[in-house]
Short mmCIF file of C-alpha atoms in Angstrom, two decimals:
data_model
loop_
_atom_site.label_atom_id
_atom_site.label_comp_id
_atom_site.label_asym_id
_atom_site.label_seq_id
_atom_site.Cartn_x
_atom_site.Cartn_y
_atom_site.Cartn_z
CA MET A 1 -22.35 -24.82 -17.92
CA GLU A 2 -21.48 -21.30 -16.81
CA LEU A 3 -19.39 -21.32 -13.65
CA PRO A 4 -19.17 -18.41 -11.21
CA LYS A 5 -15.70 -16.90 -11.37
CA GLY A 6 -13.82 -17.23 -8.10
CA LEU A 7 -16.88 -18.90 -6.48
CA ALA A 8 -18.59 -15.50 -6.43
CA GLY A 9 -22.04 -15.83 -4.90
CA VAL A 10 -21.63 -19.56 -4.22
CA VAL A 11 -22.70 -20.64 -0.72
CA VAL A 12 -20.28 -23.41 0.24
CA ASP A 13 -21.25 -23.94 3.88
CA GLN A 14 -23.02 -22.50 6.91
CA THR A 15 -21.45 -20.56 9.78
CA LYS A 16 -22.43 -18.90 13.04
CA VAL A 17 -19.25 -16.83 13.27
CA SER A 18 -19.94 -13.84 11.01
CA SER A 19 -22.05 -12.69 8.09
CA THR A 20 -21.99 -10.15 5.26
CA LYS A 21 -25.61 -10.74 4.27
CA ASN A 22 -27.18 -7.72 2.58
CA ALA A 23 -23.72 -6.07 2.69
CA VAL A 24 -23.98 -5.66 6.47
CA LEU A 25 -21.09 -7.13 8.47
CA THR A 26 -22.15 -8.83 11.70
CA TYR A 27 -20.28 -10.94 14.23
CA ALA A 28 -22.51 -13.69 15.64
CA GLY A 29 -25.48 -11.46 14.85
CA TYR A 30 -24.11 -8.19 16.24
CA PRO A 31 -23.60 -5.33 13.70
CA ILE A 32 -19.97 -4.30 13.44
CA LYS A 33 -20.92 -0.64 13.84
CA GLU A 34 -22.10 -1.50 17.37
CA LEU A 35 -18.97 -3.49 18.18
CA LYS A 36 -16.35 -1.05 16.83
CA ASP A 37 -15.58 0.32 20.31
CA ALA A 38 -16.01 -2.96 22.21
CA PRO A 39 -12.85 -4.38 23.83
CA PHE A 40 -10.99 -6.65 21.43
CA GLU A 41 -11.04 -9.45 24.02
CA GLU A 42 -14.83 -9.24 24.21
CA VAL A 43 -15.16 -9.50 20.44
CA VAL A 44 -12.80 -12.49 20.34
CA PHE A 45 -14.90 -14.21 23.01
CA LEU A 46 -18.01 -13.47 20.95
CA LEU A 47 -16.49 -14.99 17.79
CA TRP A 48 -15.39 -18.11 19.65
CA HIS A 49 -18.54 -18.66 21.72
CA THR A 50 -21.19 -16.82 19.62
CA ARG A 51 -22.26 -14.92 22.74
CA LEU A 52 -20.97 -12.00 24.74
CA PRO A 53 -19.12 -12.79 27.98
CA SER A 54 -20.22 -11.76 31.44
CA ALA A 55 -18.08 -9.18 33.23
CA ASP A 56 -16.32 -11.95 35.18
CA GLU A 57 -15.79 -14.06 32.08
CA LEU A 58 -14.32 -11.10 30.22
CA SER A 59 -11.94 -10.32 33.07
CA GLU A 60 -10.72 -13.90 33.27
CA PHE A 61 -10.46 -14.19 29.50
CA ARG A 62 -8.35 -11.04 29.32
CA LYS A 63 -6.05 -12.30 32.08
CA ARG A 64 -5.66 -15.64 30.32
CA LEU A 65 -4.75 -14.07 27.00
CA VAL A 66 -2.22 -11.67 28.54
CA SER A 67 -0.66 -14.45 30.64
CA GLU A 68 -0.02 -16.43 27.44
CA MET A 69 1.69 -13.54 25.63
CA VAL A 70 5.13 -15.08 26.01
CA LEU A 71 7.22 -17.17 23.63
CA PRO A 72 9.45 -20.17 24.39
CA GLU A 73 13.14 -19.19 24.27
CA LYS A 74 13.76 -21.72 21.52
CA THR A 75 11.08 -20.03 19.40
CA VAL A 76 12.64 -16.60 19.99
CA GLN A 77 16.04 -17.91 18.92
CA LEU A 78 14.64 -19.40 15.73
CA ILE A 79 12.64 -16.26 14.89
CA THR A 80 15.73 -14.14 15.45
CA ARG A 81 17.72 -16.33 13.12
CA ILE A 82 15.25 -16.21 10.23
CA THR A 83 14.27 -12.56 10.72
CA TYR A 84 17.76 -11.35 9.89
CA GLU A 85 17.45 -12.93 6.47
CA PRO A 86 16.46 -10.50 3.66
CA GLN A 87 12.90 -11.62 3.07
CA HIS A 88 9.39 -10.23 3.34
CA PRO A 89 7.93 -10.20 6.89
CA MET A 90 4.98 -12.32 5.75
CA SER A 91 7.42 -15.02 4.68
CA ILE A 92 9.00 -14.79 8.12
CA LEU A 93 5.56 -15.02 9.73
CA ARG A 94 4.64 -18.03 7.61
CA THR A 95 7.73 -19.86 8.86
CA THR A 96 7.20 -18.63 12.41
CA VAL A 97 3.66 -20.01 12.60
CA SER A 98 4.96 -23.36 11.44
CA LEU A 99 7.79 -23.15 14.00
CA LEU A 100 5.29 -22.50 16.79
CA GLY A 101 3.75 -25.84 15.91
CA THR A 102 7.06 -27.56 16.65
CA THR A 103 8.38 -25.58 19.63
CA ASN A 104 5.20 -25.55 21.71
CA ASP A 105 3.26 -28.20 23.56
CA VAL A 106 0.87 -28.64 20.65
CA LYS A 107 -1.36 -31.08 22.50
CA ARG A 108 -1.92 -28.45 25.21
CA ASP A 109 -2.38 -25.52 22.85
CA ASP A 110 -5.85 -24.05 22.53
CA PRO A 111 -7.22 -20.91 20.82
CA PRO A 112 -6.44 -18.45 23.67
CA ARG A 113 -2.87 -19.69 23.96
CA ILE A 114 -2.36 -19.68 20.20
CA LEU A 115 -3.80 -16.19 19.63
CA ALA A 116 -1.65 -14.77 22.42
CA LYS A 117 1.48 -16.36 21.00
CA LEU A 118 0.76 -15.22 17.45
CA LEU A 119 0.38 -11.62 18.61
CA THR A 120 3.62 -11.88 20.56
CA ALA A 121 5.45 -13.50 17.66
CA ILE A 122 4.35 -10.79 15.22
CA ALA A 123 5.51 -8.09 17.63
CA ALA A 124 8.82 -9.93 18.08
CA ILE A 125 9.40 -10.05 14.32
CA ILE A 126 8.88 -6.29 14.12
CA ARG A 127 11.27 -5.61 17.01
CA ILE A 128 13.97 -7.89 15.64
CA ARG A 129 13.70 -6.32 12.16
CA ASP A 130 14.12 -2.92 13.77
CA GLY A 131 17.17 -4.10 15.73
CA GLN A 132 15.36 -3.53 19.02
CA PRO A 133 15.14 -5.78 22.10
CA ILE A 134 12.02 -7.87 22.54
CA LYS A 135 9.58 -6.55 25.14
CA HIS A 136 7.47 -8.55 27.58
CA ALA A 137 3.74 -8.32 28.23
CA GLN A 138 2.62 -6.42 31.31
CA LYS A 139 0.09 -7.86 33.74
CA GLY A 140 -2.85 -5.59 34.33
CA TRP A 141 -2.84 -4.23 30.78
CA GLY A 142 -5.26 -5.32 28.09
CA VAL A 143 -4.36 -7.33 25.01
CA VAL A 144 -4.36 -4.36 22.60
CA GLU A 145 -2.32 -2.16 24.93
CA ASN A 146 0.20 -4.96 25.38
CA PHE A 147 0.35 -5.69 21.67
CA ILE A 148 1.16 -2.07 20.81
CA TYR A 149 3.78 -2.02 23.56
CA LEU A 150 5.32 -5.25 22.33
CA PHE A 151 5.81 -4.01 18.76
CA SER A 152 6.54 -0.33 19.50
CA GLY A 153 8.43 -0.49 22.79
CA GLN A 154 6.35 2.36 24.20
CA ARG A 155 3.25 2.26 26.36
CA PRO A 156 0.49 3.77 24.19
CA THR A 157 -1.92 6.44 25.34
CA PRO A 158 -5.52 5.38 26.05
CA GLU A 159 -6.55 7.22 22.87
CA ARG A 160 -4.08 5.25 20.75
CA VAL A 161 -5.23 2.01 22.37
CA ALA A 162 -8.84 2.85 21.50
CA MET A 163 -7.96 3.57 17.87
CA PHE A 164 -5.95 0.40 17.41
CA ASN A 165 -8.63 -1.57 19.24
CA THR A 166 -11.14 -0.46 16.60
CA VAL A 167 -8.78 -1.57 13.84
CA MET A 168 -8.34 -4.99 15.43
CA VAL A 169 -12.07 -5.44 15.97
CA LEU A 170 -12.91 -4.51 12.37
CA HIS A 171 -10.27 -6.92 11.05
CA ALA A 172 -11.12 -9.80 13.38
CA ASP A 173 -13.31 -11.70 10.92
CA HIS A 174 -15.05 -11.38 7.59
CA GLU A 175 -17.06 -14.44 6.71
CA PHE A 176 -15.56 -16.75 4.03
CA ASN A 177 -12.82 -14.50 2.64
CA ALA A 178 -9.88 -16.11 0.83
CA SER A 179 -7.71 -16.84 3.88
CA THR A 180 -10.66 -17.97 6.00
CA PHE A 181 -11.87 -20.32 3.29
CA THR A 182 -8.32 -21.63 3.07
CA VAL A 183 -8.20 -22.20 6.81
CA ARG A 184 -11.51 -24.06 6.69
CA VAL A 185 -10.32 -26.31 3.85
CA VAL A 186 -7.27 -27.34 5.88
CA ALA A 187 -9.32 -27.62 9.08
CA SER A 188 -11.74 -29.96 7.31
CA THR A 189 -8.91 -32.49 7.04
CA GLN A 190 -8.68 -32.39 10.88
CA ALA A 191 -5.18 -30.92 10.66
CA ASP A 192 -3.75 -29.21 13.76
CA TYR A 193 -4.22 -25.48 14.46
CA TYR A 194 -0.76 -24.47 13.28
CA SER A 195 -1.11 -26.22 9.94
CA CYS A 196 -4.40 -24.42 9.38
CA LEU A 197 -2.95 -21.04 10.38
CA THR A 198 0.15 -21.48 8.25
CA ALA A 199 -2.07 -21.99 5.22
CA ALA A 200 -4.12 -18.93 6.16
CA VAL A 201 -1.00 -16.77 6.36
CA CYS A 202 0.03 -17.98 2.90
CA ALA A 203 -3.33 -16.94 1.47
CA LEU A 204 -3.27 -13.58 3.25
CA LYS A 205 0.14 -12.72 1.84
CA GLY A 206 -1.20 -12.20 -1.68
CA PRO A 207 -1.64 -8.60 -2.89
CA LEU A 208 -5.28 -9.23 -3.86
CA HIS A 209 -6.05 -10.13 -0.24
CA GLY A 210 -4.09 -8.96 2.81
CA GLY A 211 -1.14 -7.59 0.87
CA ALA A 212 -3.25 -4.80 -0.61
CA ASN A 213 -2.64 -2.43 2.32
CA GLU A 214 1.11 -2.39 1.65
CA ARG A 215 0.52 -1.50 -1.97
CA VAL A 216 -1.89 1.27 -0.98
CA PHE A 217 0.84 2.95 1.02
CA ASN A 218 3.35 2.40 -1.79
CA MET A 219 1.02 4.46 -3.97
CA LEU A 220 0.60 7.25 -1.40
CA GLU A 221 4.34 7.38 -0.75
CA THR A 222 5.18 7.52 -4.44
CA ILE A 223 2.74 10.37 -5.10
CA ARG A 224 3.93 12.44 -2.16
CA ASP A 225 7.66 11.84 -2.66
CA THR A 226 7.55 12.65 -6.39
CA GLY A 227 5.17 15.58 -6.05
CA GLN A 228 2.81 14.17 -8.66
CA ASP A 229 -0.79 15.24 -8.94
CA PRO A 230 -2.72 12.35 -7.31
CA VAL A 231 -5.55 12.38 -9.83
CA GLN A 232 -3.15 12.36 -12.78
CA TYR A 233 -1.14 9.57 -11.16
CA VAL A 234 -4.26 7.42 -10.82
CA LYS A 235 -5.31 8.21 -14.39
CA ASN A 236 -1.89 7.15 -15.68
CA GLN A 237 -1.96 3.92 -13.64
CA MET A 238 -5.41 3.01 -14.89
CA ALA A 239 -4.46 3.84 -18.48
CA SER A 240 -1.52 1.45 -18.13
CA GLY A 241 -3.85 -1.31 -16.97
CA HIS A 242 -2.77 -1.23 -13.31
CA LYS A 243 -5.25 -1.91 -10.53
CA ILE A 244 -5.67 0.86 -7.94
CA MET A 245 -5.36 -0.96 -4.64
CA GLY A 246 -7.74 -0.21 -1.79
CA PHE A 247 -10.87 0.16 -3.92
CA GLY A 248 -13.80 -2.10 -4.64
CA HIS A 249 -14.95 -5.25 -2.89
CA ARG A 250 -16.50 -8.54 -3.96
CA ILE A 251 -19.24 -8.16 -1.33
CA TYR A 252 -19.73 -4.44 -0.79
CA LYS A 253 -20.86 -2.67 -3.96
CA ASN A 254 -21.99 0.50 -2.18
CA GLY A 255 -19.05 0.87 0.18
CA ASP A 256 -17.21 -1.22 2.76
CA PRO A 257 -18.78 -0.47 6.19
CA ARG A 258 -15.40 -1.00 7.83
CA ALA A 259 -13.80 1.67 5.64
CA VAL A 260 -16.44 4.18 6.72
CA ILE A 261 -15.42 3.69 10.36
CA LEU A 262 -11.69 3.55 9.63
CA ARG A 263 -11.75 6.77 7.63
CA GLU A 264 -12.42 8.74 10.80
CA VAL A 265 -9.69 6.87 12.67
CA ALA A 266 -7.24 7.60 9.84
CA ARG A 267 -8.20 11.28 9.76
CA LYS A 268 -7.74 11.64 13.50
CA ILE A 269 -4.43 9.84 13.87
CA ALA A 270 -3.00 11.42 10.71
CA HIS A 271 -3.64 14.84 12.22
CA GLU A 272 -2.15 13.84 15.58
CA THR A 273 1.02 12.47 14.01
CA GLY A 274 1.65 15.13 11.38
CA ASN A 275 0.55 12.96 8.47
CA ASP A 276 -2.31 15.15 7.23
CA SER A 277 -0.75 15.30 3.76
CA TYR A 278 -1.28 11.57 3.29
CA PHE A 279 -4.93 11.81 4.35
CA VAL A 280 -5.47 14.71 1.95
CA LEU A 281 -4.05 12.54 -0.85
CA GLN A 282 -6.38 9.73 0.13
CA GLU A 283 -9.39 12.01 -0.03
CA GLN A 284 -8.42 13.32 -3.47
CA ILE A 285 -7.91 9.81 -4.82
CA LYS A 286 -11.13 8.59 -3.19
CA ASP A 287 -13.20 11.35 -4.78
CA TYR A 288 -11.70 10.77 -8.22
CA MET A 289 -12.08 6.99 -8.06
CA PHE A 290 -15.77 7.27 -7.24
CA LYS A 291 -16.29 9.79 -10.04
CA ALA A 292 -14.39 7.70 -12.59
CA THR A 293 -15.26 4.15 -11.56
CA HIS A 294 -17.98 4.34 -8.87
CA LEU A 295 -15.72 2.26 -6.64
CA HIS A 296 -15.54 2.92 -2.90
CA PRO A 297 -12.54 2.47 -0.57
CA ASN A 298 -12.26 -0.90 1.17
CA VAL A 299 -10.77 -1.83 4.52
CA ASP A 300 -7.19 -1.80 3.20
CA TYR A 301 -7.34 1.81 2.03
CA TYR A 302 -7.39 3.50 5.42
CA THR A 303 -5.56 0.89 7.49
CA ALA A 304 -2.48 1.55 5.34
CA LEU A 305 -2.32 5.11 6.67
CA ILE A 306 -3.27 4.11 10.21
CA TYR A 307 -0.45 1.58 10.42
CA HIS A 308 2.01 4.12 9.06
CA CYS A 309 0.94 6.56 11.78
CA PHE A 310 1.81 3.87 14.33
CA ASP A 311 5.37 4.01 12.94
CA LEU A 312 5.12 0.59 11.33
CA ASP A 313 7.22 -0.31 8.28
CA LYS A 314 4.90 -0.76 5.30
CA GLN A 315 6.21 -4.30 4.78
CA THR A 316 4.74 -5.25 8.17
CA PHE A 317 1.21 -3.99 7.39
CA THR A 318 -0.05 -7.39 6.27
CA MET A 319 1.30 -8.98 9.46
CA MET A 320 -0.93 -6.54 11.37
CA PHE A 321 -3.85 -7.85 9.33
CA ALA A 322 -2.85 -11.39 10.34
CA ALA A 323 -2.60 -10.39 14.00
CA CYS A 324 -6.22 -9.25 13.97
CA ARG A 325 -7.63 -11.98 11.70
CA THR A 326 -6.15 -14.83 13.73
CA ALA A 327 -9.11 -14.43 16.09
CA GLY A 328 -11.53 -15.19 13.27
CA TRP A 329 -9.39 -17.92 11.76
CA LEU A 330 -9.39 -19.79 15.06
CA ALA A 331 -13.18 -19.48 15.33
CA HIS A 332 -13.58 -21.00 11.87
CA ILE A 333 -11.11 -23.81 12.56
CA VAL A 334 -13.12 -24.89 15.60
CA GLU A 335 -16.43 -24.63 13.74
CA GLN A 336 -15.20 -26.52 10.68
CA GLN A 337 -13.58 -29.32 12.63
CA ALA A 338 -16.73 -29.79 14.70
CA GLU A 339 -18.65 -30.23 11.44
CA GLY A 340 -16.47 -33.22 10.60
CA CYS A 341 -16.88 -32.94 6.82
CA LEU A 342 -13.97 -32.91 4.38
CA ILE A 343 -14.14 -30.06 1.87
CA ARG A 344 -13.64 -31.60 -1.55
CA PRO A 345 -15.34 -29.72 -4.43
CA SER A 346 -15.65 -30.93 -8.00
CA SER A 347 -14.36 -29.29 -11.15
CA GLU A 348 -15.27 -29.13 -14.81
CA TYR A 349 -12.55 -30.57 -17.03
CA VAL A 350 -11.97 -28.47 -20.17
CA GLY A 351 -8.76 -30.01 -21.50
CA GLU A 352 -8.12 -32.42 -24.36
CA THR A 353 -10.01 -35.73 -24.44
CA ASN A 354 -9.82 -39.07 -26.30
CA ARG A 355 -6.03 -39.03 -26.36
CA HIS A 356 -4.00 -42.25 -26.33
CA TYR A 357 -0.44 -42.97 -25.33
CA PRO A 358 1.51 -44.14 -28.40
CA SER A 359 2.73 -47.73 -28.62
CA ARG A 360 6.48 -48.15 -28.46
#
């Protein structure tokens, strides 16, 4: 029996949250290209309720999310303690998510409260790593504006808010990707939200999933700092058997639709922040990769540069991915738990058989 590698092409369940059918990404039926400029809060509501909110519902939803963007003092103390340890931010986030499940009123926690706290916790980790004081959410601001303020310490311009809003919307969900499938497996056991999210963060940490954006920027930084020719660098890496991060996708064979949108965001913010040289490198690498391999950039390729232009440390890039994807993870947790079916696949055993333990 020939088995599909990595479950490629295998339909394991049904969902109303999002779809990549025919290589077109939709959220609850709405094409992502039509949602790219929609408020992040509106898109979150859509993912959780599979419908768009009314104006009043959106206003109340936004207020609720912002009002919950605060952490218990005990949580802040614990995050501060573990953040000073020399470890990767995703390891800190993994522990932080688990901590939130012990320092909050878990029985009272619901998706809005959890999403707000995860955004705040991620921003707090960034501030503590930078040796900066933790900021507090501002009433009257939106979720994205507050999130940028919480991790940067500066109120962003409307233009910056719009750009980061697009990034968060495009990252909010993506059908049954590795971390989402992980979250659904744990949710199928009827585990609590924080257990599900901790598992999702663990899956996202891997370089073949969320960690790819950090490695994309490592490549760009190495090329620029050493003055190497980008095409020759890529040729050498490929000749040595190394994967060029940020290219290709299991679903999108003719280009990731999110990357198409993010390319323009990256170009614009790179120019505004004096990072044109990085974008030029990306274009040179992109053109060569298509010529040599016919692979297109994926969502990680341009977000790496965008996050850098927001003055984020490259080690925190994957946490940004988690901040956005938590919206989708929560939608899938609710959907999977409502289904009430334990995910328990079968396997094909290919090891030794007919073996017997020796008599003694």
